[in-house]
Short mmCIF file of C-alpha atoms in Angstrom, two decimals:
data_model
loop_
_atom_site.label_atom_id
_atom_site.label_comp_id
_atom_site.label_asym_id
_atom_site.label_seq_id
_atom_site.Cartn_x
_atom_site.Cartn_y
_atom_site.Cartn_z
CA UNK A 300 4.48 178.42 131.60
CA UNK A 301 1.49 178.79 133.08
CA UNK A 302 0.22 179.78 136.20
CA UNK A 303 -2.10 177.43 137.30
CA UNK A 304 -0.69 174.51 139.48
CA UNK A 305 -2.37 171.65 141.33
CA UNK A 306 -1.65 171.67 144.57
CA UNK A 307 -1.70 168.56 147.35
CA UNK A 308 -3.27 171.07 150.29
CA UNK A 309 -2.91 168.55 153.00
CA UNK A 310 0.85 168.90 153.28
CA UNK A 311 1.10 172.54 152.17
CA UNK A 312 2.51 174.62 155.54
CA UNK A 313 2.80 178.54 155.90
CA UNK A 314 4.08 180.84 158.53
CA UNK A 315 1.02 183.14 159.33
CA UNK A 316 1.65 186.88 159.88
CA UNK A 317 1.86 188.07 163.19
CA UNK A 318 -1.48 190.48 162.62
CA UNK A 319 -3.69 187.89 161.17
CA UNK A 320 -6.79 186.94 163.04
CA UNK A 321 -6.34 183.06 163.72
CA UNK A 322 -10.31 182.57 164.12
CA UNK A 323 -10.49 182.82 160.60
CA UNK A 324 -9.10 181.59 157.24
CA UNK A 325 -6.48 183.65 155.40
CA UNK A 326 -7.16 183.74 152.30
CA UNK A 327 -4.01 182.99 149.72
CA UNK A 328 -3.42 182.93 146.00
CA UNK A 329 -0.73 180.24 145.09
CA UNK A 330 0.35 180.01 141.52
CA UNK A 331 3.91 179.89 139.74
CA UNK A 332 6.06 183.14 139.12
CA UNK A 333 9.09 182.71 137.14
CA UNK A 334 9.28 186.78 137.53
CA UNK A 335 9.41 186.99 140.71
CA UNK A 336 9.27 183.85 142.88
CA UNK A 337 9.48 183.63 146.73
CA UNK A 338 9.63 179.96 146.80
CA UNK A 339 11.31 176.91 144.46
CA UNK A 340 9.05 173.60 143.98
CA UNK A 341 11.18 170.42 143.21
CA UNK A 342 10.50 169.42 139.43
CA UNK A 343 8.51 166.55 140.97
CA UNK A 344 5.93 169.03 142.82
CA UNK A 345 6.86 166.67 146.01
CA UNK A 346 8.59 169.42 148.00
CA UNK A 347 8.97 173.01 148.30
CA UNK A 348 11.63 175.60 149.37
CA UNK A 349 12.35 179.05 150.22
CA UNK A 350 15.40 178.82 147.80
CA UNK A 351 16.75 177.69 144.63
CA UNK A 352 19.56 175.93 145.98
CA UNK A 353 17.39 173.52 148.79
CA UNK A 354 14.80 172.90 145.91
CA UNK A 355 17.89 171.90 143.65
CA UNK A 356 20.24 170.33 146.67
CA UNK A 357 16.83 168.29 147.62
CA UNK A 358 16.23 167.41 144.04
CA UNK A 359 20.09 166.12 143.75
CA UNK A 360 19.73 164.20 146.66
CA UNK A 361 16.49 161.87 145.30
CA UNK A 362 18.36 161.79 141.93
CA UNK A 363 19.35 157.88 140.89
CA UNK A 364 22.61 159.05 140.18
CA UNK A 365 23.27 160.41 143.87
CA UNK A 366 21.99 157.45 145.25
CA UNK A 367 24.14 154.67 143.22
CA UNK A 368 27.22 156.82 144.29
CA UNK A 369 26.06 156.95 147.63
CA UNK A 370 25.06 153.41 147.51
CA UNK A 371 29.45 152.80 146.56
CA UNK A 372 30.55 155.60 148.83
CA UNK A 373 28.49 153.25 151.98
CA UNK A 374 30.11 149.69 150.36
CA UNK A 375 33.54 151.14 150.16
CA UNK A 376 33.61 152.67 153.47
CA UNK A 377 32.43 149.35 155.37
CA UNK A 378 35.23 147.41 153.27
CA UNK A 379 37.99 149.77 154.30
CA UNK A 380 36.87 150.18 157.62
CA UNK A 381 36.72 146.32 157.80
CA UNK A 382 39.01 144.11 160.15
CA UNK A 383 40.93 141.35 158.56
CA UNK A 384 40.28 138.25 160.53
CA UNK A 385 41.69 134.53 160.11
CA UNK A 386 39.21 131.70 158.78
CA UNK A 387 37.44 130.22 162.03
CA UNK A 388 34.41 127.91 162.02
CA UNK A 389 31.94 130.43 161.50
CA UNK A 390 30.14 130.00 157.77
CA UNK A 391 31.29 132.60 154.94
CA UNK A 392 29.54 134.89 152.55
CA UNK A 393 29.74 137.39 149.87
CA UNK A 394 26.66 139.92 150.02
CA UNK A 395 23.27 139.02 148.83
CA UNK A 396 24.60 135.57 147.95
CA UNK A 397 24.67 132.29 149.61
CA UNK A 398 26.34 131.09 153.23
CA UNK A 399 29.24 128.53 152.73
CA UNK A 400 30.95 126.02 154.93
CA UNK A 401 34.48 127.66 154.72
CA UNK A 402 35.76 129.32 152.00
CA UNK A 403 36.92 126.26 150.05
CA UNK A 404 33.45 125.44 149.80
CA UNK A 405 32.70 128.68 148.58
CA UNK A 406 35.47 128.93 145.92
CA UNK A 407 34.96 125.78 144.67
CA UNK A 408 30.65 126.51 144.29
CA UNK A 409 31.13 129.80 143.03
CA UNK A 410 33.91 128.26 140.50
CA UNK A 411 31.36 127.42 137.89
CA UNK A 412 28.83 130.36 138.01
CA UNK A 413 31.44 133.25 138.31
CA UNK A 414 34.13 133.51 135.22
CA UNK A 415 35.52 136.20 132.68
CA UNK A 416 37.60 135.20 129.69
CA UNK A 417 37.30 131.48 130.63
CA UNK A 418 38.58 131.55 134.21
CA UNK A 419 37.44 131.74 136.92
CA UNK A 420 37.20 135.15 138.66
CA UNK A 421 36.86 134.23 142.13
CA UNK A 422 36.55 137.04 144.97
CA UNK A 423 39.95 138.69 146.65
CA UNK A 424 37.93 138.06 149.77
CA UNK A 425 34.62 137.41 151.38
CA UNK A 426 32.34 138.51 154.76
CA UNK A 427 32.90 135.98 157.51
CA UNK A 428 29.59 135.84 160.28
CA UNK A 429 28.51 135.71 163.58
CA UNK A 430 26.84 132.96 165.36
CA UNK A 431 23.88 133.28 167.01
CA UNK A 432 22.78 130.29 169.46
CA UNK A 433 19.52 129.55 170.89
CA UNK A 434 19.08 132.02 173.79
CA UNK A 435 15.62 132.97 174.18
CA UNK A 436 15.25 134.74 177.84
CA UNK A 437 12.00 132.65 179.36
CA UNK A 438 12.21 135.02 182.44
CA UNK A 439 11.59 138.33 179.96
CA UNK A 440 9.13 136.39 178.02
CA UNK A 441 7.33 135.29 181.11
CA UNK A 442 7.56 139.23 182.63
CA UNK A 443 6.20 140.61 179.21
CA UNK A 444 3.18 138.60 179.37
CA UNK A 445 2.79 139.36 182.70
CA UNK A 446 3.04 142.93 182.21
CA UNK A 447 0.54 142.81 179.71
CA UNK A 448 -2.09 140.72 180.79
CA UNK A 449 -1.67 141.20 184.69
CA UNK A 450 -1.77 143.48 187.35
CA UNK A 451 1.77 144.89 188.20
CA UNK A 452 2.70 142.76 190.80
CA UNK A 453 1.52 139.46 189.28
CA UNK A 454 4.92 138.03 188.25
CA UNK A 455 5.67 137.56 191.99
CA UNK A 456 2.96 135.42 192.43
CA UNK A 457 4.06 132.82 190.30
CA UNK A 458 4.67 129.53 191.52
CA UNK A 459 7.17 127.48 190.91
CA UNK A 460 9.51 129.97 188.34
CA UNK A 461 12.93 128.80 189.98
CA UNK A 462 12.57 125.05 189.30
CA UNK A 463 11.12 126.07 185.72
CA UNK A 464 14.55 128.68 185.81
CA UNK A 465 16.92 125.93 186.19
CA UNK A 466 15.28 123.40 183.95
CA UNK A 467 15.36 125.79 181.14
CA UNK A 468 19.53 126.72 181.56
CA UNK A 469 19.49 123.37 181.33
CA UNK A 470 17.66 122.38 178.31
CA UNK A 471 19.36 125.63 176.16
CA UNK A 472 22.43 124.15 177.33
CA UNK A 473 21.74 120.71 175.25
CA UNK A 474 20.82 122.89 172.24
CA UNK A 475 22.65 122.69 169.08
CA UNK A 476 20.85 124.97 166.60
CA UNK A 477 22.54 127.57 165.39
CA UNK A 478 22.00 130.97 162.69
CA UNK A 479 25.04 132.83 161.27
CA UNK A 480 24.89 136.47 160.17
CA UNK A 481 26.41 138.16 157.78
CA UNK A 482 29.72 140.20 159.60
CA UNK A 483 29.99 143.76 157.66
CA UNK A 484 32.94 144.74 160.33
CA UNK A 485 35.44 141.23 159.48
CA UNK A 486 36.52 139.83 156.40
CA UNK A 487 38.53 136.58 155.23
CA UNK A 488 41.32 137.53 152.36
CA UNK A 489 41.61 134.88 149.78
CA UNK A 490 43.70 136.71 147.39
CA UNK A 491 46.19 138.66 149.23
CA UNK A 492 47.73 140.54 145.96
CA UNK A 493 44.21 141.00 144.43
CA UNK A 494 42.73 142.67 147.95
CA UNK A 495 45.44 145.09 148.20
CA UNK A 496 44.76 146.18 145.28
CA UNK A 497 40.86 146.32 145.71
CA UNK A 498 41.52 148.01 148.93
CA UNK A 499 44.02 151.01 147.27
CA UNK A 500 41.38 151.66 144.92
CA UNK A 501 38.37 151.85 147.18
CA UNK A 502 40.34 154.09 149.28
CA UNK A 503 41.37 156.09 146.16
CA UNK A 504 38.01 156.40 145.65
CA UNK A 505 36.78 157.16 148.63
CA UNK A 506 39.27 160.45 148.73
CA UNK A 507 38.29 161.51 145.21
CA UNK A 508 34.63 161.41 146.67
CA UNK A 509 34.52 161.65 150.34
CA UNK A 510 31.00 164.13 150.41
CA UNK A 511 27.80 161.93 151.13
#
C-alpha cells in the first residue's frame, strides 16, 4: 500500500489543538497508516471516521445490498400497516403502474400483460386513492402576491375582493375536474386467501429483519 493519497481538501475537517495559534496555518501531513491508523476512510475515499466500525457501518449503509433490503423492509411495512377498505368510487392502482376505473377494470387490463404458467397471475390486492378536487385558495394567492410585490398593508386596499370572494365559491362549486392519488395507508383485497397469505409472509419477514 502506499502512502500517498489524493485528497478532496475542501471537505476535509479537523479539530485544532487547544495551543495552536489560529492566525496561522497548521501545518499537517496526511497519508495512509495501516500500522498505526487514527482514522478509517470508506473504500470509496467519500467519507472518513475516527473508527473502523463507522467507516465500515457507513460503508454498509451505501452498499446496494442494504438498500434493496431496506427498499422491502419500507414496502412491507406500509402493506402491513395498511387499512383494508371496501371498493368506493375512487380509481385503483398497483405502484408505478397505471390508475383504473375499479378494480374490474384493472383485472381485466392487467389480464393479458401479467401471467405465469399460462394464467393469469392477477394481484391479491391493489392501492385504492384519494381525490383531490379543484380548490385553489384565490384569497392566499391574492395575499402572496401582495406580500411580494406590495407594501404590507396593500391587501386591504383592494377593492372589490368580497364580490370577487363569492363569485369564485361559486364557480369552484360548478367544477368537475378531478386528480386521484395513489393511497399507501388503504388497500382493496381481491383475493382474500392469496392476501392472507402475502400478509403472513411480509410480516414473517418483517420479524426475521426488523433493523433498518
Amino acid at each position: 500500500m502506499t502512502s500517498e493519497i489524493d485528497l478532496d481538501l475542501q471537505r476535509l475537517r479537523i479539530a485544532i489543538p487547544a495551543d495552536h495559534d489560529a492566525t496561522k496555518p497548521l501545518p499537517l501531513l496526511v497519508k495512509a497508516n495501516p500500522e498505526n491508523p487514527n482514522c478509517w476512510a470508506t473504500g470509496s475515499g467519500d467519507q472518513i471516521f475516527t473508527t473502523m466500525e463507522h467507516a465500515q457501518n457507513s460503508m454498509t449503509l451505501q452498499s446496494a445490498e442494504y438498500k434493496e433490503v431496506n427498499a422491502k423492509r419500507y414496502d412491507l411495512s406500509r402493506f402491513v400497516k395498511a387499512t383494508v377498505v371496501p371498493e368506493d368510487d375512487n380509481m385503483v392502482t398497483l405502484e408505478g403502474g397505471d390508475y383504473f376505473t375499479d378494480v374490474q377494470e384493472m383485472l381485466e387490463r392487467l389480464g393479458d400483460d401479467v401471467v405465469i404458467d399460462g394464467e393469469p397471475n392477477l394481484p391479491a390486492w391493489c392501492f385504492t386513492t384519494t381525490r383531490h378536487g379543484f380548490d385553489l385558495d384565490i384569497e392566499g394567492v391574492i395575499e402572496s402576491y401582495m406580500s411580494d410585490n406590495h407594501h404590507e398593508d396593500a391587501f386591504n386596499e383592494l377593492v372589490g375582493f368580497q364580490k370577487l370572494s363569492s363569485f369564485w365559491v361559486a364557480w369552484c362549486a360548478k367544477q368537475t375536474v378531478s386528480s386521484f392519488y395513489i393511497d399507501y395507508s388503504r388497500i382493496i383485497v381481491i383475493d382474500q386467501e392469496r392476501y392472507e397469505r402475502e400478509l403472513a409472509e411480509a410480516k414473517a419477514w418483517l420479524e426475521a429483519s426488523p433493523h433498518g
